[in-house]
Amino acid sequence: MSASQTATLPAATRRWQLPATPEQWLVWVCVAIPTLALILFFGYPLLTIFWQSFVQFDGTLGLDNYASITSTPGLITAGINSLAISVSTTVVCLALGFPMAYALERCAIAGKPWVRLSLLLPLLAPSLVQGLGLLFLLGRNGLLYRWTGIEQNIYGYWGLLLSDVFYALPQAIMIIQAALRNADARYYDAATVMGATPAQQFFHITLPNCKFGLLSAGFVVFTITITDFGNAAVIAGDYRVLATEIFNQVSGQQNFGMGSVVGIILLLPALLSVYIERVASQKQFGGSSENRIPLQPAPAPWRDTVLGLVTHLCCLAIWAIIAVVVFASFVKLWPYNMTLTLANFNVNISTGYQPIWTTLYVSVAAALIGIVLLFLLAYGVRNLSGRLAKAVYLLAVLPVGVPGLVMGLSYIFTFNDPAYPLHWLYGTALLIALCNFYHYHTQGFLTMTTGMRMVPQALEEAAACLGGRARHIMGDAILPVIAPTVLAVFFFLFMRSMVTLSAVIFLVTPELNVAAVSVMHLNESGFVSQAAAFSTIIILVVSVAMLLMRALVHYARPNLTVGMN
């Protein structure tokens, strides 16, 4: 085709032509490889869930699984319980999260670094550690009963509510903090000049400006709670929820079709809440001004004292839950023999410490695979335009709405099928690593995309003008700028893979186990002190990883500044 003929083609036709330069080929390769991986390890497995929901117990296709929803009292009860516990947790987290976020951003309370450290603690351990800690504190053999003789039945709704609140609260606070931090001091200065009281400023400026942040935090908490398996497995008791119902249908009754239906039921509210959260987040931060003046907190003794007391009491409760688990790991036989010992770390199971080593391997593999694919995808999307870029972006952010249990179940259906070309991955640690990566794909992709936007376009153009090829531009202009983001994404994927439970509960085998699942099995078998020991090791590894991440990112940023100057 001649150049004149090409020029007369419609724009839509020209846009789909083959790349003509090495730079264009690089962009297409960077998009194609991660997108193909997304289809193979996320898109297709998710489709199998919908297909399996029509497969009846006898292997035929039909709608019996959906028809049996109304005739299965346990399933209806689990759905109602899941909604009840999720809504309750959301209300409590917002009621506590807003005052604590306000205390950190708008008050002159003491000990803010300690508060921020306290809020990180629940993120350093599997979700079931909150339930385990509450059992050590408030259970029938807990410290409260030993000290006071007051017997509490922590199992059920109230125990699950407490454990979910302490697990989800830090994430709600971080979102509300971001909304409060987005305020412009000039609005408050103008209101003060016009004679508005602090109360009037709070109700007419603060609350309206952070309403979308509150909405976003609420739906994040709702999603976390309705899809969480760890706390429910430890402390829910007879209080059935959808997350445990999926596990019972698949592992207990081998009813994969009904398990798929429950997975879809769990998927729908999660996807809806994620969509609403995204809209709220865009409205909250989309209209913010880059020229805003940060608001400096002014001391107010009565307000700071009250909010500081609430904040520090919640932080003490978080520390108590984590600390009692660590303490129990050194107790000889909880609660009958409280002598301190290291014997619990000599884990009395057939695989010993193998689950810890497997988890380390899985976490490193997930992080390494993740940073390579996410870097390529973020670079490719940055240099694409039009509908293709929007379609790839949408596919890249979809995993955030898929609960870990549903992701793990889809991997069973997909990779346990001998007809699937990647069947050889089934039963391997690599498949668990891939499941963990795609479970947290959205967060890593959005972080990498944000870092990619920090690369000055002029820097790439200057490297190109100096004769640099695509590999030189990527190595000399892009990688040095985005290095801190790459490090942050690596450690994020590593830490989340270390503590995740729901995404891998269906993929472990007697020969291939991970640390979080081992904690659950040890607790179920009555080896509570050894379960605490495993939890302590996980917390220690993730804490070291976080400290290392902070040090490396801090080291990369000064070097980046020097290099750019």
Coordinates of C-alpha atoms in Angstrom, one line a residue:
M1 CA 0.0 0.0 0.0
S2 CA 1.4 3.4 -0.9
A3 CA 1.9 6.3 1.5
S4 CA -0.9 8.3 -0.2
Q5 CA -3.3 5.4 0.2
T6 CA -2.3 5.0 3.8
A7 CA -3.0 8.7 4.4
T8 CA -6.5 8.4 3.1
L9 CA -7.4 5.5 5.5
P10 CA -9.9 6.3 8.3
A11 CA -8.2 7.1 11.7
A12 CA -9.7 4.0 13.3
T13 CA -8.1 1.8 10.5
R14 CA -4.7 3.5 10.8
R15 CA -4.8 3.0 14.6
W16 CA -4.8 -0.8 14.2
Q17 CA -1.8 -0.9 11.8
L18 CA 1.3 -2.8 12.7
P19 CA 4.0 -0.8 14.5
A20 CA 6.5 0.8 12.2
T21 CA 9.4 1.7 14.5
P22 CA 11.3 -0.2 17.2
E23 CA 9.8 2.1 19.8
Q24 CA 6.3 1.3 18.7
W25 CA 7.1 -2.4 18.7
L26 CA 8.4 -2.1 22.3
V27 CA 5.2 -0.5 23.4
W28 CA 3.1 -3.2 21.8
V29 CA 5.2 -6.0 23.3
C30 CA 5.0 -4.3 26.7
V31 CA 1.2 -4.3 26.5
A32 CA 0.8 -7.7 24.8
I33 CA 2.8 -9.9 27.3
P34 CA 1.1 -8.7 30.6
T35 CA -2.3 -8.6 28.9
L36 CA -2.0 -12.2 27.7
A37 CA -0.9 -13.2 31.2
L38 CA -4.0 -11.3 32.6
I39 CA -6.3 -13.3 30.3
L40 CA -4.6 -16.6 31.1
F41 CA -4.4 -16.2 34.9
F42 CA -7.4 -13.9 35.6
G43 CA -9.9 -13.6 32.8
Y44 CA -10.3 -17.2 31.7
P45 CA -10.2 -18.6 35.3
L46 CA -12.9 -16.2 36.3
L47 CA -15.1 -17.3 33.4
T48 CA -14.8 -20.9 34.6
I49 CA -16.5 -19.9 37.9
F50 CA -19.6 -18.8 35.9
W51 CA -19.5 -22.0 33.8
Q52 CA -19.1 -24.3 36.8
S53 CA -22.1 -22.6 38.5
F54 CA -24.3 -24.3 35.8
V55 CA -22.6 -27.7 36.3
Q56 CA -24.9 -29.8 38.6
F57 CA -23.8 -32.4 41.1
D58 CA -24.3 -35.2 38.6
G59 CA -22.1 -33.5 36.0
T60 CA -25.0 -32.2 33.7
L61 CA -25.7 -28.6 32.9
G62 CA -28.7 -26.8 34.3
L63 CA -30.0 -24.2 36.7
D64 CA -30.5 -26.4 39.7
N65 CA -27.7 -24.8 41.6
Y66 CA -29.3 -21.4 41.3
A67 CA -32.8 -22.9 42.0
S68 CA -31.5 -24.5 45.2
I69 CA -30.5 -21.2 46.7
T70 CA -33.9 -20.5 48.1
S71 CA -34.3 -24.1 49.4
T72 CA -31.0 -24.1 51.2
P73 CA -31.6 -22.5 54.6
G74 CA -27.9 -22.5 55.5
L75 CA -27.0 -20.5 52.4
I76 CA -29.7 -17.9 53.0
T77 CA -28.6 -17.6 56.7
A78 CA -25.0 -17.2 55.6
G79 CA -25.9 -14.5 53.2
I80 CA -27.9 -12.6 55.8
N81 CA -25.1 -13.0 58.4
S82 CA -22.5 -11.8 55.9
L83 CA -24.5 -8.7 55.2
A84 CA -25.1 -8.1 58.9
I85 CA -21.5 -8.5 59.9
S86 CA -20.2 -6.4 57.0
V87 CA -22.6 -3.5 57.6
S88 CA -21.9 -3.6 61.3
T89 CA -18.2 -3.6 60.8
T90 CA -18.4 -0.7 58.3
V91 CA -20.5 1.4 60.7
V92 CA -18.1 0.8 63.6
C93 CA -15.0 1.4 61.5
L94 CA -16.3 4.7 60.3
A95 CA -17.4 5.7 63.8
L96 CA -13.9 5.0 65.1
G97 CA -11.9 5.7 61.9
F98 CA -13.1 9.3 61.4
P99 CA -12.2 10.6 64.9
M100 CA -8.8 8.8 64.7
A101 CA -8.0 10.1 61.3
Y102 CA -9.1 13.6 62.4
A103 CA -6.9 13.3 65.4
L104 CA -3.9 12.5 63.2
E105 CA -4.5 15.1 60.6
R106 CA -6.3 18.0 62.4
C107 CA -5.3 17.8 66.0
A108 CA -2.1 18.3 68.0
I109 CA -2.2 15.0 69.9
A110 CA 0.9 13.5 71.3
G111 CA 2.5 10.2 70.1
K112 CA 1.5 10.4 66.4
P113 CA 4.4 8.2 65.2
W114 CA 3.3 5.6 67.8
V115 CA -0.2 5.7 66.5
R116 CA 0.9 5.3 62.8
L117 CA 3.1 2.3 63.8
S118 CA 0.1 0.8 65.7
L119 CA -2.1 1.1 62.6
L120 CA 0.5 -0.9 60.6
L121 CA 0.4 -3.9 63.0
P122 CA -2.8 -5.6 61.6
L123 CA -1.3 -5.4 58.1
L124 CA 1.8 -7.4 59.2
A125 CA -0.1 -10.6 59.9
P126 CA -2.8 -12.8 58.4
S127 CA -6.3 -11.7 59.1
L128 CA -6.9 -14.7 61.4
V129 CA -4.3 -13.4 63.9
Q130 CA -6.9 -10.8 65.1
G131 CA -9.3 -13.7 65.8
L132 CA -6.6 -15.7 67.5
G133 CA -5.6 -12.8 69.7
L134 CA -9.1 -12.2 70.8
L135 CA -9.4 -15.9 71.8
F136 CA -6.3 -15.5 73.9
L137 CA -7.7 -12.4 75.5
L138 CA -11.4 -13.0 75.8
G139 CA -12.0 -16.7 75.1
R140 CA -13.0 -19.4 77.6
N141 CA -9.3 -20.0 78.3
G142 CA -8.3 -16.3 77.8
L143 CA -6.5 -13.9 80.1
L144 CA -9.7 -12.1 81.1
Y145 CA -11.2 -15.3 82.5
R146 CA -8.0 -16.2 84.3
W147 CA -7.6 -12.8 85.9
T148 CA -11.3 -12.1 86.8
G149 CA -13.2 -15.3 86.5
I150 CA -15.6 -13.7 84.1
E151 CA -16.4 -16.2 81.3
Q152 CA -17.1 -14.8 77.9
N153 CA -18.4 -16.5 74.8
I154 CA -16.3 -14.8 72.2
Y155 CA -17.4 -17.1 69.4
G156 CA -20.1 -15.9 67.0
Y157 CA -21.3 -12.5 65.9
W158 CA -19.6 -10.3 68.5
G159 CA -16.2 -12.0 68.3
L160 CA -16.3 -11.8 64.5
L161 CA -17.3 -8.2 64.6
L162 CA -14.4 -7.3 67.0
S163 CA -11.8 -9.2 64.9
D164 CA -13.1 -7.7 61.6
V165 CA -13.1 -4.1 63.1
F166 CA -9.5 -4.4 64.2
Y167 CA -8.5 -5.9 60.9
A168 CA -10.2 -3.3 58.7
L169 CA -9.9 -0.2 60.9
P170 CA -6.4 0.8 59.8
Q171 CA -7.3 0.8 56.1
A172 CA -10.4 2.9 56.8
I173 CA -8.3 5.4 58.7
M174 CA -5.7 5.7 55.9
I175 CA -8.4 6.5 53.3
I176 CA -10.1 9.1 55.6
Q177 CA -6.7 10.6 56.4
A178 CA -6.0 11.1 52.7
A179 CA -9.4 12.9 52.3
L180 CA -8.7 15.2 55.3
R181 CA -5.2 15.9 54.0
N182 CA -6.7 17.1 50.8
A183 CA -8.2 20.2 52.4
D184 CA -7.2 23.7 51.5
A185 CA -6.4 26.1 54.4
R186 CA -7.7 29.1 52.5
Y187 CA -11.3 27.9 52.9
Y188 CA -10.9 27.9 56.7
D189 CA -9.1 31.2 56.7
A190 CA -12.0 32.7 54.7
A191 CA -14.6 31.2 57.1
T192 CA -12.7 32.5 60.1
V193 CA -12.7 36.0 58.6
M194 CA -16.4 35.8 58.1
G195 CA -17.0 34.9 61.7
A196 CA -17.7 31.1 61.4
T197 CA -17.1 29.1 64.6
P198 CA -15.0 26.0 64.6
A199 CA -18.2 23.9 64.8
Q200 CA -19.6 25.6 61.8
Q201 CA -16.4 25.1 59.9
F202 CA -16.5 21.4 60.8
F203 CA -20.0 20.8 59.6
H204 CA -20.0 23.1 56.6
I205 CA -16.4 22.6 55.3
T206 CA -14.7 19.6 56.8
L207 CA -17.6 17.0 56.5
P208 CA -18.7 18.0 53.0
N209 CA -15.1 18.0 51.7
C210 CA -14.4 14.5 53.0
K211 CA -17.8 12.9 52.3
F212 CA -16.5 10.9 49.4
G213 CA -13.5 9.8 51.4
L214 CA -15.9 8.4 54.1
L215 CA -17.9 6.7 51.3
S216 CA -14.8 5.2 49.9
A217 CA -13.6 4.0 53.3
G218 CA -17.0 2.5 54.0
F219 CA -17.1 0.4 50.8
V220 CA -13.5 -0.7 51.3
V221 CA -14.3 -2.0 54.8
F222 CA -17.5 -3.6 53.5
T223 CA -15.5 -5.4 50.8
I224 CA -12.8 -6.6 53.1
T225 CA -15.3 -7.9 55.6
I226 CA -17.7 -9.7 53.3
T227 CA -14.8 -11.5 51.6
D228 CA -12.6 -12.3 54.6
F229 CA -12.1 -15.9 55.4
G230 CA -9.4 -15.9 58.1
N231 CA -11.3 -14.3 61.0
A232 CA -14.5 -16.2 60.2
A233 CA -12.6 -19.5 60.2
V234 CA -11.1 -18.9 63.7
I235 CA -13.7 -17.1 65.7
A236 CA -17.1 -17.2 63.9
G237 CA -18.1 -20.6 65.5
D238 CA -21.6 -21.5 64.4
Y239 CA -22.1 -18.0 62.9
R240 CA -22.1 -19.0 59.2
V241 CA -21.0 -16.5 56.6
L242 CA -20.6 -16.8 52.8
A243 CA -16.8 -17.0 53.0
T244 CA -16.9 -20.1 55.2
E245 CA -19.9 -21.5 53.2
I246 CA -17.8 -21.6 50.0
F247 CA -15.1 -23.5 51.8
N248 CA -17.6 -26.0 53.3
Q249 CA -19.3 -26.5 49.9
V250 CA -16.0 -27.2 48.1
S251 CA -13.8 -28.8 50.7
G252 CA -16.4 -30.4 52.9
Q253 CA -19.1 -31.6 50.4
Q254 CA -17.1 -31.6 47.2
N255 CA -20.1 -29.6 45.6
F256 CA -18.1 -27.5 43.2
G257 CA -21.2 -26.2 41.3
M258 CA -22.8 -24.9 44.5
G259 CA -19.5 -23.5 45.6
S260 CA -19.3 -21.5 42.4
V261 CA -22.8 -20.2 42.9
V262 CA -21.8 -19.0 46.4
G263 CA -18.7 -17.5 44.9
I264 CA -20.8 -15.5 42.4
I265 CA -23.1 -14.4 45.2
L266 CA -20.0 -13.2 47.1
L267 CA -18.6 -11.6 43.9
L268 CA -21.5 -9.4 43.1
P269 CA -21.6 -7.2 46.2
A270 CA -17.8 -7.0 46.2
L271 CA -17.7 -5.8 42.5
L272 CA -20.5 -3.3 43.3
S273 CA -18.8 -1.9 46.4
V274 CA -15.5 -1.6 44.5
Y275 CA -17.1 0.3 41.7
I276 CA -18.8 2.7 44.1
E277 CA -15.5 3.1 46.0
R278 CA -13.7 4.0 42.7
V279 CA -16.3 6.6 41.8
A280 CA -16.1 8.1 45.3
S281 CA -12.3 8.1 45.2
Q282 CA -12.3 9.9 41.8
K283 CA -14.7 12.5 43.0
Q284 CA -12.8 13.0 46.2
F285 CA -9.4 13.6 44.6
G286 CA -10.3 14.5 41.1
G287 CA -11.1 18.1 41.9
S288 CA -8.3 18.8 44.3
S289 CA -6.1 21.8 43.5
E290 CA -2.4 21.4 43.1
N291 CA -2.0 25.0 44.5
R292 CA -3.8 24.2 47.7
I293 CA -2.3 25.4 51.0
P294 CA -2.0 22.5 53.6
L295 CA -4.0 23.0 56.7
Q296 CA -1.8 23.2 59.9
P297 CA -3.6 21.8 63.0
A298 CA -4.3 24.3 65.7
P299 CA -4.2 23.1 69.3
A300 CA -7.5 22.8 71.1
P301 CA -7.0 21.2 74.5
W302 CA -10.5 19.7 75.1
R303 CA -10.8 18.3 71.6
D304 CA -7.3 17.0 71.4
T305 CA -7.6 15.3 74.8
V306 CA -10.9 13.5 73.9
L307 CA -9.8 12.4 70.4
G308 CA -6.3 11.6 71.6
L309 CA -7.8 9.3 74.3
V310 CA -10.0 7.5 71.8
T311 CA -7.1 7.1 69.4
H312 CA -4.6 5.8 72.0
L313 CA -7.2 3.4 73.5
C314 CA -7.8 1.8 70.1
C315 CA -4.1 1.6 69.5
L316 CA -3.6 -0.1 72.8
A317 CA -6.3 -2.7 71.9
I318 CA -4.5 -3.4 68.6
W319 CA -1.2 -3.8 70.4
A320 CA -2.8 -6.1 73.0
I321 CA -4.2 -8.4 70.3
I322 CA -0.9 -8.7 68.5
A323 CA 1.2 -8.8 71.7
V324 CA -0.8 -11.6 73.3
V325 CA -0.3 -13.8 70.2
V326 CA 3.4 -13.2 70.4
F327 CA 3.4 -13.9 74.1
A328 CA 1.4 -17.1 73.6
S329 CA 4.0 -18.4 71.2
F330 CA 6.5 -18.5 74.2
V331 CA 4.0 -20.2 76.6
K332 CA 4.6 -23.9 77.2
L333 CA 0.9 -25.0 77.2
W334 CA -1.7 -22.3 76.9
P335 CA -3.5 -21.6 79.3
Y336 CA -2.6 -24.4 81.8
N337 CA 1.2 -24.0 81.9
M338 CA 2.3 -20.4 81.4
T339 CA 6.0 -21.2 81.7
L340 CA 8.0 -19.4 79.1
T341 CA 9.7 -21.7 76.6
L342 CA 11.0 -21.8 73.0
A343 CA 9.6 -25.3 72.4
N344 CA 6.7 -24.0 70.4
F345 CA 9.0 -22.9 67.7
N346 CA 10.0 -26.6 67.2
V347 CA 6.7 -27.0 65.3
N348 CA 5.2 -30.5 65.9
I349 CA 3.8 -31.2 62.4
S350 CA 5.1 -33.5 59.8
T351 CA 6.2 -30.7 57.4
G352 CA 8.0 -28.7 60.2
Y353 CA 9.1 -25.3 58.9
Q354 CA 8.5 -26.2 55.3
P355 CA 5.4 -24.0 55.0
I356 CA 7.5 -21.0 56.1
W357 CA 10.1 -21.6 53.4
T358 CA 7.4 -22.3 50.8
T359 CA 5.7 -19.0 51.8
L360 CA 9.0 -17.1 51.4
Y361 CA 9.5 -18.7 48.0
V362 CA 6.0 -17.9 46.9
S363 CA 6.2 -14.3 48.1
V364 CA 9.5 -13.6 46.4
A365 CA 8.3 -15.2 43.2
A366 CA 5.0 -13.2 43.3
A367 CA 6.9 -10.0 43.8
L368 CA 9.5 -10.6 41.1
I369 CA 6.9 -11.7 38.5
G370 CA 4.7 -8.8 39.6
I371 CA 7.2 -6.0 39.2
V372 CA 8.3 -7.2 35.7
L373 CA 4.7 -7.6 34.4
L374 CA 3.4 -4.4 36.1
F375 CA 6.3 -2.3 34.9
L376 CA 5.8 -3.5 31.3
L377 CA 2.1 -2.9 31.5
A378 CA 2.4 0.5 33.1
Y379 CA 4.9 1.6 30.4
G380 CA 2.8 0.2 27.6
V381 CA -0.4 1.8 28.8
R382 CA 1.4 5.2 29.3
N383 CA 2.3 5.2 25.6
L384 CA -1.0 3.9 24.2
S385 CA -4.1 5.9 23.5
G386 CA -7.6 5.4 22.4
R387 CA -10.0 2.5 23.2
L388 CA -7.3 -0.1 23.4
A389 CA -5.6 1.7 26.2
K390 CA -8.9 2.0 28.1
A391 CA -9.7 -1.6 27.6
V392 CA -6.3 -2.8 28.9
Y393 CA -6.6 -0.4 31.8
L394 CA -10.1 -1.8 32.7
L395 CA -8.8 -5.4 32.5
A396 CA -5.8 -4.4 34.7
V397 CA -8.0 -3.0 37.5
L398 CA -10.7 -5.6 37.5
P399 CA -9.0 -8.1 39.9
V400 CA -9.6 -5.8 42.9
G401 CA -13.3 -6.7 42.8
V402 CA -12.7 -10.5 42.9
P403 CA -12.5 -12.0 46.5
G404 CA -9.5 -14.2 47.2
L405 CA -11.7 -17.3 47.8
V406 CA -13.3 -16.8 44.3
M407 CA -9.9 -16.4 42.7
G408 CA -8.5 -19.6 44.4
L409 CA -11.6 -21.5 43.4
S410 CA -11.3 -20.4 39.8
Y411 CA -7.7 -21.7 39.8
I412 CA -8.9 -25.1 40.8
F413 CA -11.4 -25.3 38.0
T414 CA -8.9 -24.0 35.4
F415 CA -5.6 -25.5 36.2
N416 CA -6.9 -28.9 37.5
D417 CA -8.3 -29.5 34.0
P418 CA -5.9 -31.7 32.0
A419 CA -7.2 -30.1 28.8
Y420 CA -5.9 -26.7 29.8
P421 CA -2.4 -26.1 28.3
L422 CA -1.1 -24.8 31.7
H423 CA -2.4 -27.8 33.6
W424 CA 1.2 -28.6 34.6
L425 CA 1.2 -25.6 37.0
Y426 CA -1.4 -27.3 39.2
G427 CA -0.1 -28.3 42.6
T428 CA 3.1 -26.1 42.3
A429 CA 4.3 -23.2 44.4
L430 CA 4.5 -21.1 41.2
L431 CA 0.7 -21.3 40.7
I432 CA 0.2 -20.1 44.3
A433 CA 2.6 -17.2 43.6
L434 CA 0.7 -16.3 40.4
C435 CA -2.6 -16.5 42.3
N436 CA -1.3 -14.1 45.0
F437 CA 0.0 -11.7 42.4
Y438 CA -3.2 -11.5 40.4
H439 CA -5.2 -11.2 43.7
Y440 CA -3.3 -7.9 44.4
H441 CA -2.7 -7.0 40.7
T442 CA -4.9 -3.8 40.8
Q443 CA -3.1 -2.2 43.7
G444 CA 0.3 -2.9 42.2
F445 CA -0.8 -1.7 38.8
L446 CA -2.2 1.6 40.1
T447 CA 0.9 2.2 42.2
M448 CA 3.2 1.5 39.2
T449 CA 1.1 3.7 36.9
T450 CA 1.3 6.6 39.4
G451 CA 5.1 6.2 39.5
M452 CA 5.2 6.1 35.7
R453 CA 3.4 9.4 35.5
M454 CA 6.3 10.9 37.6
V455 CA 8.7 10.4 34.7
P456 CA 9.1 13.8 33.0
Q457 CA 8.2 13.5 29.3
A458 CA 11.0 16.0 28.6
L459 CA 13.5 13.6 30.0
E460 CA 12.5 10.9 27.6
E461 CA 12.6 13.3 24.7
A462 CA 16.0 14.5 25.7
A463 CA 17.3 10.9 25.7
A464 CA 15.8 10.3 22.3
C465 CA 17.3 13.5 20.9
L466 CA 20.7 12.4 22.0
G467 CA 20.4 9.3 19.9
G468 CA 19.3 6.9 22.6
R469 CA 17.4 3.8 21.5
A470 CA 14.3 2.4 23.3
R471 CA 16.4 0.3 25.7
H472 CA 18.6 3.4 26.5
I473 CA 15.5 5.5 27.2
M474 CA 14.0 2.9 29.4
G475 CA 17.3 2.2 31.2
D476 CA 18.6 5.8 31.5
A477 CA 15.5 7.9 31.7
I478 CA 12.6 5.8 33.1
L479 CA 14.1 3.2 35.5
P480 CA 16.1 5.7 37.6
V481 CA 13.0 7.8 38.2
I482 CA 10.6 4.9 38.9
A483 CA 13.0 2.8 41.0
P484 CA 11.4 3.8 44.4
T485 CA 8.0 2.8 43.0
V486 CA 9.3 -0.5 41.7
L487 CA 10.8 -1.2 45.2
A488 CA 7.5 -0.3 46.9
V489 CA 5.5 -2.5 44.6
F490 CA 8.0 -5.4 45.1
F491 CA 7.7 -5.3 48.9
F492 CA 3.9 -4.7 48.8
L493 CA 3.4 -7.9 46.8
F494 CA 5.9 -9.8 49.0
M495 CA 4.2 -8.7 52.3
R496 CA 0.7 -9.4 51.1
S497 CA 1.7 -12.8 49.8
M498 CA 3.2 -13.6 53.2
V499 CA -0.1 -13.0 55.0
T500 CA -2.8 -13.9 52.5
L501 CA -5.0 -16.8 53.4
S502 CA -8.3 -16.8 51.4
A503 CA -6.7 -16.8 47.9
V504 CA -4.6 -19.9 48.6
I505 CA -6.7 -22.0 50.9
F506 CA -8.0 -24.1 48.0
L507 CA -4.5 -24.5 46.3
V508 CA -2.5 -26.0 49.2
T509 CA -1.9 -29.7 49.5
P510 CA -0.5 -32.0 52.2
E511 CA 2.8 -31.7 50.4
L512 CA 2.6 -28.0 49.6
N513 CA 1.4 -25.8 52.4
V514 CA 1.9 -22.1 53.3
A515 CA 2.3 -20.4 56.6
A516 CA -1.1 -18.7 57.0
V517 CA -2.9 -22.0 56.2
S518 CA -0.6 -23.8 58.7
V519 CA -1.7 -21.3 61.4
M520 CA -5.3 -22.1 60.7
H521 CA -4.7 -25.9 60.8
L522 CA -2.7 -25.8 64.0
N523 CA -5.4 -23.7 65.7
E524 CA -8.1 -26.2 64.5
S525 CA -6.0 -29.1 65.9
G526 CA -5.7 -27.5 69.3
F527 CA -2.0 -26.5 69.0
V528 CA -2.8 -22.9 69.8
S529 CA 0.7 -22.0 71.1
Q530 CA 2.3 -23.4 67.9
A531 CA -0.2 -21.5 65.8
A532 CA 0.9 -18.4 67.7
A533 CA 4.6 -19.3 67.0
F534 CA 3.9 -19.5 63.3
S535 CA 2.1 -16.2 63.4
T536 CA 5.0 -14.6 65.3
I537 CA 7.4 -15.8 62.6
I538 CA 5.2 -14.3 59.9
I539 CA 4.9 -11.0 61.7
L540 CA 8.7 -10.9 62.1
V541 CA 9.4 -11.6 58.5
V542 CA 6.9 -9.0 57.2
S543 CA 8.2 -6.5 59.7
V544 CA 11.8 -7.0 58.5
A545 CA 10.6 -6.7 54.9
M546 CA 8.8 -3.4 55.7
L547 CA 11.9 -1.9 57.4
L548 CA 14.0 -3.0 54.5
M549 CA 11.6 -1.4 52.0
R550 CA 11.7 1.9 53.9
A551 CA 15.5 1.9 53.9
L552 CA 15.8 1.0 50.2
V553 CA 13.2 3.5 49.1
H554 CA 14.8 6.2 51.3
Y555 CA 18.2 5.3 49.7
A556 CA 16.8 5.4 46.1
R557 CA 15.1 8.8 46.4
P558 CA 18.3 10.8 47.3
N559 CA 20.2 9.1 44.6
L560 CA 17.5 9.9 42.2
T561 CA 17.5 13.6 43.1
V562 CA 21.2 13.8 42.7
G563 CA 21.1 12.1 39.4
M564 CA 18.4 14.4 38.0
N565 CA 20.2 17.5 39.2

